[in-house]
Amino acid sequence: MEFWIQGGTHFMERVVIIGGTGNISTSISRLLVEKGYDVTCFNRGVTKLEQLPDCVHTLVGDRWDRPAFEKVMQEQKFDYAIDMLCFDEQDALSDIRAFRGVKQLIYTSTTCVFGVDYDYLPVDEDHEKRPFTVYGKNKSIAEDVFLKAYKEEGFPITVLRPSSTYGNQSGMVGNVGETNLWIDRIRKGKPVMLCGSGNNVHQLLHVDDAALGYVGALGKSHCIGQCYNLVGKGCFTWRDYYKTAMKVLGKEAPMVCVPLDALEALGYEGRGFTTDIFGYNTIYSHEKVYRDIPEFRPKVSLEDGMRGVIAFADAHGTVPNCEDYPLDDKVCAYMQNIVSLKD
């Protein structure tokens, strides 16, 4: 398969995405096709919430059956690879065996490698890594494996560290509690919880904007051996997040502040990302990625992105019923009663 460009005939470069149908990778697949790449997704063939372009190929297999995975990847001789699934040291070592000979492998890491104990804000790529969750620790170890291979044998790795990304498949996170749950609470006029004062700052990136970073990094030799925070300019407070949501939903609801230690004591550690991430100020520097990958210029506003994702959630029935979470009502009522004591 070939296409014509200035200067003559050019064979399409082949890109494999490990995953390919998930939250970020669906947008990556679409943009790669738009840019003229020959795209293959390697996955189990199970999850497919959104339609990929017809020209995208699928290889069905188990990424964690490492010998079979590595054999298939070597046989296919892809030009580029993007791994959305690599999680730990063994996955990284497997990738190095699987993708020897590619021009570039992009590894999806996370800003969770930094933890939340920061020396300064915004956190740049040179900040010491202090992961404290299992997820962050494993991703950090995988980074180290890849960068060691780059230094010792020139393995062509680029590490991208998204912060929070959102899209149709992931839904809209809440400051406290499960994804999309707050949508039902606002619609019913029930209070939504804020961790602490609600003035903690965070960054969100729409998956279509995240794709700009992945595709923009391909083929850039100066990105080899580098790590990038995949974040846009600016940030928001959780209060502003919910104000935007109420505008989108056309409904108003009270916001109730709950201390982080109270949420931890009440078992919210296993509900959403409050105790790991959202209860803290999390701002990461965009300067390096903007400098090295000029194609990465996020365009989707929070309001527009939220509007689209909520519409998709409604159409697919993925907004939980807040009545199934009675503890939230109890916590909100308790905190409102405390505040009313001053009257």
Coordinates of C-alpha atoms in Angstrom, one line a residue:
M1 CA 0.0 0.0 0.0
E2 CA 1.5 3.3 -1.0
F3 CA 0.6 6.9 -1.5
W4 CA 2.1 9.8 -3.5
I5 CA 4.0 12.7 -1.9
Q6 CA 6.2 15.3 -3.3
G7 CA 9.4 13.7 -4.5
G8 CA 8.0 10.4 -5.5
T9 CA 6.4 7.2 -4.2
H10 CA 6.6 6.6 -0.5
F11 CA 5.7 3.4 1.3
M12 CA 3.5 4.0 4.3
E13 CA 5.3 3.5 7.6
R14 CA 3.9 0.8 9.8
V15 CA 2.9 1.5 13.4
V16 CA 1.7 -1.0 16.0
I17 CA -0.2 0.1 19.0
I18 CA -0.2 -2.4 21.9
G19 CA -3.8 -1.9 23.1
G20 CA -5.2 0.4 20.4
T21 CA -8.9 0.4 21.4
G22 CA -8.6 2.0 24.9
N23 CA -9.1 5.5 26.2
I24 CA -6.2 7.2 24.6
S25 CA -5.2 4.7 22.0
T26 CA -8.5 5.0 20.0
S27 CA -7.7 8.6 19.4
I28 CA -4.1 7.8 18.5
S29 CA -5.2 5.2 16.0
R30 CA -7.5 7.7 14.3
L31 CA -4.9 10.4 14.1
L32 CA -2.2 8.0 12.8
V33 CA -4.5 7.0 9.9
E34 CA -5.3 10.7 9.2
K35 CA -1.5 11.3 9.0
G36 CA -1.0 8.5 6.5
Y37 CA 0.5 5.7 8.7
D38 CA -0.4 2.0 8.3
V39 CA -1.8 1.2 11.7
T40 CA -2.1 -2.2 13.5
C41 CA -3.6 -2.7 16.9
F42 CA -2.4 -5.7 19.0
N43 CA -4.9 -6.7 21.6
R44 CA -7.2 -9.5 22.9
G45 CA -10.0 -8.4 20.6
V46 CA -12.4 -8.0 23.5
T47 CA -13.0 -4.3 24.2
K48 CA -14.2 -2.0 21.4
L49 CA -16.5 0.7 22.6
E50 CA -15.7 3.1 19.7
Q51 CA -15.3 2.3 16.0
L52 CA -11.8 2.5 14.5
P53 CA -11.2 3.4 10.9
D54 CA -11.8 0.4 8.6
C55 CA -8.2 0.5 7.4
V56 CA -6.8 -0.3 10.9
H57 CA -5.5 -3.8 11.1
T58 CA -5.9 -6.0 14.2
L59 CA -3.6 -8.6 15.5
V60 CA -5.3 -10.7 18.2
G61 CA -3.1 -12.0 21.0
D62 CA -2.1 -11.8 24.6
R63 CA 0.5 -9.2 25.4
W64 CA 1.4 -11.1 28.6
D65 CA 2.1 -14.3 26.7
R66 CA 5.5 -12.8 26.3
P67 CA 7.3 -15.4 24.0
A68 CA 4.4 -15.4 21.6
F69 CA 4.0 -11.6 21.7
E70 CA 7.7 -11.1 21.1
K71 CA 7.8 -13.5 18.2
V72 CA 4.9 -11.9 16.4
M73 CA 6.3 -8.4 16.9
Q74 CA 9.7 -9.4 15.5
E75 CA 8.1 -11.1 12.5
Q76 CA 6.0 -8.1 11.6
K77 CA 9.0 -5.7 11.4
F78 CA 7.1 -2.6 12.3
D79 CA 8.7 0.8 11.9
Y80 CA 7.2 2.3 15.1
A81 CA 5.6 0.9 18.2
I82 CA 3.4 2.5 20.9
D83 CA 2.8 0.5 24.1
M84 CA -0.2 1.6 26.1
L85 CA -0.2 -1.5 28.3
C86 CA 3.4 -2.0 29.6
F87 CA 3.1 -1.9 33.4
D88 CA 6.3 -3.2 35.1
E89 CA 9.9 -4.3 34.7
Q90 CA 9.1 -7.6 33.0
D91 CA 6.8 -6.0 30.5
A92 CA 9.5 -3.5 29.7
L93 CA 12.2 -6.2 29.2
S94 CA 9.7 -8.0 26.9
D95 CA 9.2 -4.8 24.9
I96 CA 12.9 -4.4 24.4
R97 CA 13.1 -8.0 23.0
A98 CA 10.0 -7.5 20.9
F99 CA 10.9 -4.2 19.4
R100 CA 14.6 -4.5 18.6
G101 CA 14.9 -3.0 15.1
V102 CA 12.1 -0.4 15.3
K103 CA 12.9 3.2 14.7
Q104 CA 11.1 4.2 18.0
L105 CA 9.1 2.8 20.8
I106 CA 6.8 5.2 22.7
Y107 CA 6.1 4.0 26.3
T108 CA 3.0 5.2 28.1
S109 CA 4.1 6.0 31.7
T110 CA 2.3 8.4 34.1
T111 CA 2.9 11.5 36.2
C112 CA 2.2 9.2 39.2
V113 CA 6.0 8.3 39.0
F114 CA 6.5 11.6 40.8
G115 CA 4.2 10.8 43.7
V116 CA 2.7 13.8 45.5
D117 CA 5.6 14.9 47.7
Y118 CA 7.0 17.7 45.5
D119 CA 9.9 20.0 46.0
Y120 CA 8.4 22.6 43.7
L121 CA 5.5 23.3 41.3
P122 CA 5.0 22.9 38.5
V123 CA 6.8 19.5 38.5
D124 CA 9.2 19.2 35.6
E125 CA 10.9 16.1 34.1
D126 CA 14.0 16.7 36.2
H127 CA 12.2 16.4 39.5
E128 CA 13.1 13.4 41.6
K129 CA 10.7 10.5 41.2
R130 CA 8.9 9.5 44.5
P131 CA 6.1 7.1 43.6
F132 CA 4.1 5.7 46.5
T133 CA 1.3 3.8 44.8
V134 CA 1.9 0.3 43.2
Y135 CA 0.9 1.7 39.9
G136 CA 3.4 4.6 40.1
K137 CA 6.2 2.4 41.4
N138 CA 5.8 -0.2 38.6
K139 CA 5.6 2.5 35.9
S140 CA 8.7 4.1 37.3
I141 CA 10.7 0.9 37.3
A142 CA 9.7 0.2 33.7
E143 CA 10.9 3.7 32.8
D144 CA 14.3 2.9 34.3
V145 CA 14.5 -0.3 32.4
F146 CA 13.9 1.4 29.1
L147 CA 16.3 4.3 29.8
K148 CA 19.0 1.9 30.8
A149 CA 18.5 0.1 27.5
Y150 CA 18.8 3.4 25.7
K151 CA 22.0 4.3 27.4
E152 CA 23.6 0.9 27.1
E153 CA 22.5 -0.2 23.6
G154 CA 20.8 2.8 22.0
F155 CA 17.3 1.3 22.3
P156 CA 15.0 4.0 20.7
I157 CA 12.7 4.8 23.6
T158 CA 10.5 7.8 24.2
V159 CA 8.6 8.0 27.5
L160 CA 5.4 10.0 27.7
R161 CA 3.8 10.7 31.1
P162 CA 0.2 11.7 30.8
S163 CA -1.5 13.1 33.9
S164 CA -5.3 12.6 34.0
T165 CA -6.7 12.0 30.5
Y166 CA -10.4 11.8 29.8
G167 CA -12.6 10.8 26.9
N168 CA -15.6 8.7 25.9
Q169 CA -14.2 5.5 27.3
S170 CA -12.9 6.8 30.6
G171 CA -15.7 9.1 31.5
M172 CA -15.3 12.2 33.7
V173 CA -13.5 11.8 37.0
G174 CA -14.7 13.3 40.2
N175 CA -12.7 15.0 43.0
V176 CA -14.2 12.4 45.4
G177 CA -15.8 9.1 44.4
E178 CA -16.3 7.1 41.3
T179 CA -16.0 8.3 37.7
N180 CA -19.3 9.9 36.4
L181 CA -21.0 9.4 39.7
W182 CA -21.1 13.2 40.4
I183 CA -23.1 13.7 37.2
D184 CA -26.1 12.0 38.7
R185 CA -25.7 13.9 42.0
I186 CA -25.7 17.3 40.3
R187 CA -28.7 16.3 38.1
K188 CA -30.6 15.4 41.3
G189 CA -29.5 18.5 43.1
K190 CA -27.5 16.6 45.6
P191 CA -24.2 18.0 47.1
V192 CA -21.0 17.0 45.5
M193 CA -18.0 16.5 47.7
L194 CA -14.7 18.4 47.5
C195 CA -11.6 17.2 49.1
G196 CA -10.3 19.8 51.6
S197 CA -11.2 23.3 50.4
G198 CA -11.8 22.3 46.8
N199 CA -9.0 24.7 45.8
N200 CA -6.6 21.9 45.0
V201 CA -5.4 22.3 41.4
H202 CA -5.2 19.6 38.7
Q203 CA -4.7 19.1 35.0
L204 CA -6.9 17.2 32.6
L205 CA -6.2 16.3 29.0
H206 CA -8.7 15.2 26.4
V207 CA -7.7 12.0 24.6
D208 CA -7.8 13.7 21.2
D209 CA -5.3 16.2 22.5
A210 CA -3.1 13.4 24.0
A211 CA -3.0 11.8 20.6
L212 CA -1.3 14.9 19.2
G213 CA 1.6 14.3 21.6
Y214 CA 2.0 10.6 20.6
V215 CA 1.8 11.1 16.9
G216 CA 3.8 14.3 17.1
A217 CA 6.7 12.4 18.8
L218 CA 7.0 9.8 16.1
G219 CA 10.1 10.1 13.9
K220 CA 11.7 12.9 16.0
S221 CA 15.3 11.8 16.8
H222 CA 15.6 14.4 19.5
C223 CA 12.8 12.7 21.4
I224 CA 14.7 9.4 21.7
G225 CA 16.0 8.8 25.2
Q226 CA 13.7 11.5 26.6
C227 CA 10.8 11.6 29.1
Y228 CA 8.0 14.1 28.7
N229 CA 5.1 15.2 30.9
L230 CA 2.2 15.0 28.5
V231 CA 0.2 17.9 29.9
G232 CA -1.2 21.2 28.5
K233 CA -0.8 24.7 29.8
G234 CA -2.8 25.7 32.8
C235 CA -4.8 23.9 35.4
F236 CA -8.1 24.2 37.3
T237 CA -9.4 24.0 40.8
W238 CA -12.0 21.3 41.6
R239 CA -14.4 24.0 42.5
D240 CA -14.1 25.4 39.0
Y241 CA -14.3 21.9 37.6
Y242 CA -17.8 21.4 39.1
K243 CA -18.9 25.0 38.2
T244 CA -18.1 24.1 34.6
A245 CA -20.0 20.8 35.0
M246 CA -23.0 22.6 36.3
K247 CA -23.0 24.9 33.3
V248 CA -22.8 21.9 31.0
L249 CA -25.6 20.1 32.8
G250 CA -27.8 23.2 33.3
K251 CA -28.2 22.3 36.9
E252 CA -26.9 23.7 40.2
A253 CA -25.9 21.7 43.3
P254 CA -24.1 22.6 46.5
M255 CA -20.4 21.8 47.0
V256 CA -19.4 20.3 50.4
C257 CA -15.9 20.3 51.7
V258 CA -14.6 17.1 53.4
P259 CA -11.1 16.8 55.0
L260 CA -8.7 14.3 53.3
D261 CA -8.0 12.4 56.5
A262 CA -11.8 12.0 57.0
L263 CA -12.2 10.6 53.5
E264 CA -9.4 8.1 54.1
A265 CA -10.9 7.0 57.4
L266 CA -14.3 6.5 55.8
G267 CA -12.9 4.2 53.1
Y268 CA -12.7 6.5 50.1
E269 CA -9.2 5.2 49.4
G270 CA -10.8 2.6 47.1
R271 CA -13.1 4.9 45.4
G272 CA -11.7 7.0 42.6
F273 CA -8.3 8.8 42.9
T274 CA -8.9 11.2 45.8
T275 CA -6.5 9.8 48.3
D276 CA -3.8 9.1 45.7
I277 CA -3.9 12.1 43.5
F278 CA -6.9 14.4 43.5
G279 CA -6.6 15.4 47.2
Y280 CA -3.3 17.2 46.4
N281 CA -2.0 20.0 44.2
T282 CA -0.8 18.3 41.0
I283 CA 0.6 20.6 38.4
Y284 CA 3.2 19.4 35.9
S285 CA 5.4 21.5 33.6
H286 CA 4.4 21.5 29.9
E287 CA 7.5 23.4 28.7
K288 CA 9.6 20.5 27.5
V289 CA 6.9 18.8 25.6
Y290 CA 5.8 22.0 24.0
R291 CA 9.4 22.7 22.9
D292 CA 10.2 19.3 21.5
I293 CA 6.8 18.3 20.1
P294 CA 5.3 21.5 18.6
E295 CA 2.4 19.5 17.2
F296 CA 1.2 19.0 20.7
R297 CA -1.0 22.0 21.3
P298 CA -4.2 21.0 23.2
K299 CA -7.3 22.4 21.6
V300 CA -10.3 20.8 23.5
S301 CA -11.6 23.0 26.3
L302 CA -12.8 21.4 29.5
E303 CA -16.3 22.6 28.8
D304 CA -16.4 21.2 25.3
G305 CA -14.7 18.0 26.3
M306 CA -17.0 17.5 29.2
R307 CA -20.1 18.1 27.1
G308 CA -19.1 15.4 24.6
V309 CA -18.1 12.8 27.2
I310 CA -21.3 13.2 29.3
A311 CA -23.4 12.9 26.1
F312 CA -21.5 9.6 25.3
A313 CA -22.0 8.4 28.9
D314 CA -25.7 9.1 28.7
A315 CA -26.0 7.2 25.4
H316 CA -24.2 4.2 26.7
G317 CA -25.6 4.1 30.2
T318 CA -22.4 4.6 32.1
V319 CA -23.6 7.2 34.6
P320 CA -24.0 5.4 37.9
N321 CA -27.1 5.9 40.1
C322 CA -26.0 7.9 43.1
E323 CA -28.7 6.3 45.2
D324 CA -26.5 3.2 45.2
Y325 CA -23.9 5.1 47.3
P326 CA -25.7 6.1 50.4
L327 CA -22.5 6.9 52.4
D328 CA -22.0 10.0 50.2
D329 CA -25.4 11.4 51.3
K330 CA -24.5 10.8 55.0
V331 CA -21.1 12.4 54.7
C332 CA -22.5 15.5 52.9
A333 CA -25.3 15.8 55.5
Y334 CA -22.8 15.5 58.4
M335 CA -20.5 18.2 56.9
Q336 CA -23.4 20.5 56.2
N337 CA -24.6 20.1 59.8
I338 CA -21.1 21.0 61.1
V339 CA -21.0 24.1 59.0
S340 CA -24.5 25.1 60.3
L341 CA -23.4 25.0 63.9
K342 CA -22.0 28.6 63.5
D343 CA -25.5 29.9 62.8

